[in-house]
């Protein structure tokens, strides 16, 4: 079953997340498919820009919660498909535009930090719920969100971890603009097509220069985040959060002591 649909037209590669019955939750196979589509886009001379979407109903509800267990069981030193997907997204020399409608949860929000242009529908709902899942931030979010939005807003978004509006996403530097849902796809695709028409070497050089100064710091920070995330994923707090999600109940973290 293809839950990642990749299409190419007029220099634009579209990567569409398509698993509507699970709110576009991302499995390891889906990360692998998206990573592959991005690596191919990077090297294919026919691709001049990339467009990422989850369609009009939902961007993505983030990592498949059941699949978290498989991620936790994996050896810590083997890069996960999620990590490889983010690496491919960060390494893509071509402009990446994302259009977000409905839920953008977890990595659904953090992947946007590595896109070049992000447009959010007025229906978009963002959330980085890591702490409530017994996890820590990933995808560079604990560095990039405070850098772009300021420390206090980052504390709200990553420590309180509640859902937030598209307007807050713009204030946090996660999205460029809020667009009415009916206009979102023509508008965002229009931006991607404008980029696809630009001189590719000049555009790729500009993208590289815009990111270069922070590159090493972000890489080191993401390595640290992934190590902490993997350790927490194997821990009892994450196990309780995943069990609660699957049993459709509220998690109970009262038995865990605030030791350190
Ligand atoms: N992983 C696995 N399954 C998921 C999922 C996820 N991240 N998000 C949603 N689903 C599944 C639900 O289990 C449900 O499946 P079912 O019909 O077999 O019971 C289906 O998708 C619909 O979800 P539901 O919760 O009924 O929709 P909703 O509109 O009430 O709520 C969300 C949508 C996204 C707010 C809610 O599903 C949610 O919080 N999901 C988890 C998000 C999350 O924690 N992601 C991990 C980030 S690190």
Coordinates of C-alpha atoms and ligand atoms in Angstrom, one line a residue:
X1 CA 0.0 0.0 0.0
X2 CA 1.4 3.4 -1.0
X3 CA 0.8 5.9 1.8
X4 CA 3.4 8.3 0.4
X5 CA 2.4 9.5 -3.1
X6 CA 5.2 11.0 -5.1
X7 CA 4.4 12.9 -8.3
X8 CA 6.5 15.0 -10.6
X9 CA 5.1 17.7 -12.9
X10 CA 6.8 20.7 -14.5
X11 CA 9.9 20.6 -12.3
X12 CA 7.9 20.2 -9.1
X13 CA 8.1 17.1 -7.0
X14 CA 5.0 16.7 -4.8
X15 CA 5.3 14.4 -1.8
X16 CA 1.8 13.7 -0.4
X17 CA 1.2 11.9 2.9
X18 CA -1.9 9.7 2.4
X19 CA -3.0 7.6 5.3
X20 CA -6.3 9.3 6.1
X21 CA -7.7 6.6 8.4
X22 CA -4.8 7.2 10.8
X23 CA -4.7 10.9 10.4
X24 CA -1.6 10.5 8.2
X25 CA 0.5 9.1 11.1
X26 CA 4.0 8.2 9.9
X27 CA 5.3 4.7 10.0
X28 CA 8.9 3.7 9.5
X29 CA 8.1 2.7 5.9
X30 CA 6.5 6.1 5.3
X31 CA 9.6 7.9 6.6
X32 CA 11.8 5.7 4.4
X33 CA 9.6 6.5 1.3
X34 CA 9.8 10.2 2.0
X35 CA 13.5 10.1 2.6
X36 CA 14.0 8.3 -0.7
X37 CA 11.8 10.8 -2.5
X38 CA 13.9 13.7 -1.1
X39 CA 17.2 12.1 -1.9
X40 CA 16.1 11.4 -5.5
X41 CA 14.8 15.0 -5.7
X42 CA 18.2 16.3 -4.6
X43 CA 20.0 14.5 -7.5
X44 CA 17.4 14.6 -10.2
X45 CA 18.1 17.4 -12.7
X46 CA 14.4 17.4 -13.6
X47 CA 13.3 18.3 -10.1
X48 CA 13.7 22.0 -9.3
X49 CA 11.5 22.3 -6.2
X50 CA 9.7 20.1 -3.7
X51 CA 6.2 20.4 -2.3
X52 CA 5.1 18.5 0.8
X53 CA 1.5 18.2 1.8
X54 CA -0.9 15.9 3.7
X55 CA -4.0 17.1 1.7
X56 CA -6.9 19.3 2.8
X57 CA -8.0 17.3 5.9
X58 CA -4.8 16.6 7.9
X59 CA -1.0 17.2 7.4
X60 CA 0.2 14.5 9.8
X61 CA -0.5 13.4 13.3
X62 CA 3.2 12.7 13.7
X63 CA 5.0 9.5 14.4
X64 CA 2.7 6.4 14.5
X65 CA 2.3 5.9 18.2
X66 CA 2.3 2.1 17.9
X67 CA 5.4 2.3 15.7
X68 CA 7.2 4.1 18.5
X69 CA 7.8 0.7 20.1
X70 CA 9.6 -0.5 17.0
X71 CA 11.7 2.6 17.2
X72 CA 12.5 2.0 20.8
X73 CA 13.5 -1.6 20.2
X74 CA 15.9 -0.6 17.5
X75 CA 19.7 -0.4 18.4
X76 CA 20.5 3.1 19.4
X77 CA 23.5 3.4 17.0
X78 CA 21.4 2.5 13.9
X79 CA 19.9 5.7 12.4
X80 CA 16.1 5.4 12.4
X81 CA 14.1 6.0 9.1
X82 CA 12.7 9.2 10.9
X83 CA 16.2 10.4 11.5
X84 CA 17.3 9.6 7.9
X85 CA 14.2 11.4 6.6
X86 CA 15.1 14.5 8.5
X87 CA 18.7 14.3 7.3
X88 CA 17.4 14.0 3.6
X89 CA 15.1 17.0 4.2
X90 CA 17.9 19.1 5.7
X91 CA 20.3 18.1 2.9
X92 CA 17.9 18.9 0.0
X93 CA 19.6 21.6 -2.0
X94 CA 16.4 22.5 -3.8
X95 CA 13.6 24.7 -2.3
X96 CA 11.1 22.8 -0.2
X97 CA 7.6 24.3 0.3
X98 CA 5.1 22.8 2.8
X99 CA 1.3 23.3 2.9
X100 CA -0.3 22.4 6.2
X101 CA -4.0 21.9 6.7
X102 CA -5.5 20.2 9.8
X103 CA -3.3 18.5 12.3
X104 CA 0.5 18.9 12.3
X105 CA 1.6 17.1 15.4
X106 CA 5.0 16.1 16.7
X107 CA 7.4 15.6 13.7
X108 CA 4.5 17.0 11.7
X109 CA 5.5 20.4 13.2
X110 CA 9.2 19.8 13.6
X111 CA 9.8 18.7 10.0
X112 CA 8.5 22.2 9.0
X113 CA 11.5 23.8 10.7
X114 CA 13.6 22.3 7.9
X115 CA 11.4 23.4 5.0
X116 CA 12.1 26.7 3.3
X117 CA 8.5 28.0 3.0
X118 CA 5.6 26.9 5.2
X119 CA 2.0 27.9 4.6
X120 CA -0.7 27.0 7.1
X121 CA -4.4 26.9 6.5
X122 CA -6.7 28.6 8.9
X123 CA -7.7 25.0 9.9
X124 CA -4.2 24.0 10.9
X125 CA -3.6 22.8 14.5
X126 CA 0.0 22.5 15.6
X127 CA 1.4 20.6 18.6
X128 CA 4.8 19.4 19.8
X129 CA 3.5 16.9 22.5
X130 CA 6.8 15.2 23.2
X131 CA 7.0 15.8 26.9
X132 CA 3.4 14.5 27.4
X133 CA 4.6 11.3 25.6
X134 CA 7.4 10.8 28.0
X135 CA 9.8 12.1 25.4
X136 CA 12.0 15.2 24.7
X137 CA 11.9 17.4 21.6
X138 CA 13.4 16.2 18.4
X139 CA 14.1 17.4 14.9
X140 CA 16.2 20.3 16.2
X141 CA 13.1 21.9 17.7
X142 CA 14.7 22.6 21.1
X143 CA 17.3 24.7 19.3
X144 CA 15.4 26.2 16.4
X145 CA 12.1 27.1 18.1
X146 CA 13.8 29.3 20.8
X147 CA 16.0 30.8 18.2
X148 CA 13.1 31.8 16.0
X149 CA 10.3 32.5 18.5
X150 CA 12.2 33.4 21.7
X151 CA 12.8 31.4 24.8
X152 CA 9.4 32.1 26.5
X153 CA 7.3 31.1 23.6
X154 CA 9.5 28.0 23.1
X155 CA 8.9 27.1 26.8
X156 CA 5.2 27.3 26.2
X157 CA 5.2 25.2 23.0
X158 CA 7.7 22.5 24.2
X159 CA 7.2 22.3 27.9
X160 CA 3.5 22.9 28.2
X161 CA 3.2 21.1 24.9
X162 CA -0.4 22.2 24.1
X163 CA -1.9 22.6 20.7
X164 CA -1.4 26.0 19.1
X165 CA -3.0 28.0 16.3
X166 CA -1.6 28.8 12.8
X167 CA -1.2 32.4 14.0
X168 CA 1.0 31.2 16.9
X169 CA 3.0 29.1 14.4
X170 CA 3.7 32.3 12.4
X171 CA 4.7 34.1 15.6
X172 CA 7.0 31.2 16.5
X173 CA 8.7 31.3 13.1
X174 CA 7.3 27.9 12.1
X175 CA 5.1 29.1 9.3
X176 CA 5.4 32.0 6.9
X177 CA 1.7 32.9 6.7
X178 CA -1.8 31.7 7.4
X179 CA -3.9 31.2 4.2
X180 CA -7.6 30.3 4.0
X181 CA -8.0 26.6 3.4
X182 CA -9.7 27.2 0.0
X183 CA -6.7 29.2 -1.1
X184 CA -3.9 27.1 0.5
X185 CA -3.0 24.7 -2.3
X186 CA -3.1 27.1 -5.2
X187 CA -1.1 29.7 -3.1
X188 CA 1.5 27.3 -1.8
X189 CA 1.9 25.5 -5.1
X190 CA 2.2 28.9 -6.8
X191 CA 5.2 29.7 -4.5
X192 CA 6.8 26.4 -5.3
X193 CA 6.3 27.0 -9.1
X194 CA 7.8 30.4 -8.8
X195 CA 10.9 28.9 -7.1
X196 CA 11.0 26.1 -9.8
X197 CA 11.3 28.8 -12.5
X198 CA 14.3 30.5 -10.9
X199 CA 17.9 30.0 -11.9
X200 CA 18.7 26.7 -10.1
X201 CA 22.4 27.2 -9.3
X202 CA 21.8 30.7 -7.9
X203 CA 18.9 29.5 -5.8
X204 CA 20.8 26.4 -4.5
X205 CA 23.7 28.6 -3.5
X206 CA 21.4 31.1 -1.8
X207 CA 19.7 28.3 0.2
X208 CA 23.1 26.9 1.2
X209 CA 24.4 30.3 2.3
X210 CA 21.2 31.1 4.3
X211 CA 21.7 27.9 6.3
X212 CA 25.5 27.5 6.4
X213 CA 26.3 29.4 9.6
X214 CA 24.0 27.4 11.8
X215 CA 24.6 24.0 10.1
X216 CA 27.2 22.5 12.4
X217 CA 25.5 23.7 15.6
X218 CA 22.2 22.3 14.5
X219 CA 23.7 19.0 13.5
X220 CA 25.4 18.6 16.9
X221 CA 22.2 19.6 18.7
X222 CA 20.1 17.1 16.7
X223 CA 22.5 14.3 17.5
X224 CA 22.1 15.1 21.2
X225 CA 18.3 15.3 20.9
X226 CA 18.2 12.0 19.2
X227 CA 20.3 10.3 21.9
X228 CA 18.1 11.7 24.6
X229 CA 14.9 10.9 22.7
X230 CA 16.0 7.3 22.1
X231 CA 16.8 6.8 25.8
X232 CA 13.5 8.2 26.9
X233 CA 11.7 6.1 24.2
X234 CA 12.9 3.0 26.1
X235 CA 11.8 4.4 29.4
X236 CA 8.7 3.8 31.6
X237 CA 7.2 7.3 31.1
X238 CA 7.0 6.7 27.3
X239 CA 5.6 3.2 27.9
X240 CA 2.8 4.6 30.0
X241 CA 2.0 7.3 27.4
X242 CA 1.9 4.8 24.5
X243 CA -0.2 2.4 26.6
X244 CA -2.6 5.2 27.5
X245 CA -3.0 6.3 23.8
X246 CA -3.7 2.7 22.7
X247 CA -6.1 2.1 25.6
X248 CA -7.8 5.5 24.8
X249 CA -7.3 6.7 28.4
X250 CA -5.5 9.6 30.1
X251 CA -1.8 8.7 31.0
X252 CA -1.0 8.6 34.7
X253 CA 2.5 9.9 35.5
X254 CA 2.0 10.2 39.2
X255 CA 4.1 7.1 40.1
X256 CA 7.2 8.6 38.5
X257 CA 9.4 10.5 40.9
X258 CA 11.0 13.8 40.0
X259 CA 14.3 12.4 41.2
X260 CA 16.9 14.7 39.5
Ligands
LIG1 N1 -0.3 7.2 15.6 C1 -1.1 6.1 15.4 N2 -2.4 6.3 15.2 C2 -2.9 7.5 15.2 C3 -2.1 8.6 15.4 C4 -0.8 8.4 15.6 N3 0.1 9.5 15.8 N4 -2.9 9.7 15.4 C5 -4.2 9.3 15.1 N5 -4.2 7.9 15.0 C6 -5.3 7.1 14.8 C7 -6.2 6.9 16.0 O1 -5.7 5.9 16.9 C8 -7.5 6.6 15.4 O2 -7.4 5.2 15.0 P1 -8.7 4.2 15.2 O3 -9.8 4.8 14.3 O4 -8.2 2.9 14.7 O5 -9.1 4.2 16.6 C9 -7.5 7.4 14.1 O6 -6.2 7.7 13.8 C10 -8.3 8.7 14.2 O7 -7.7 9.4 15.3 P2 -8.7 10.1 16.4 O8 -7.8 10.3 17.6 O9 -10.0 9.4 16.5 O10 -8.9 11.5 15.7 P3 -9.2 12.9 16.4 O11 -9.6 13.8 15.3 O12 -10.1 12.7 17.6 O13 -7.8 13.4 17.0 C11 -5.4 13.7 16.9 C12 -6.7 13.6 16.1 C13 -4.3 13.9 15.9 C14 -5.5 15.0 17.8 C15 -5.2 12.5 17.8 O14 -5.4 11.4 17.1 C16 -3.9 12.5 18.5 O15 -3.6 13.1 19.4 N6 -3.0 11.6 17.9 C17 -1.7 11.3 18.5 C18 -0.7 12.4 18.1 C19 0.6 12.1 18.7 O16 0.8 12.0 19.9 N7 1.6 11.9 17.8 C20 2.9 11.6 18.1 C21 3.7 12.8 18.1 S1 5.4 12.6 18.7

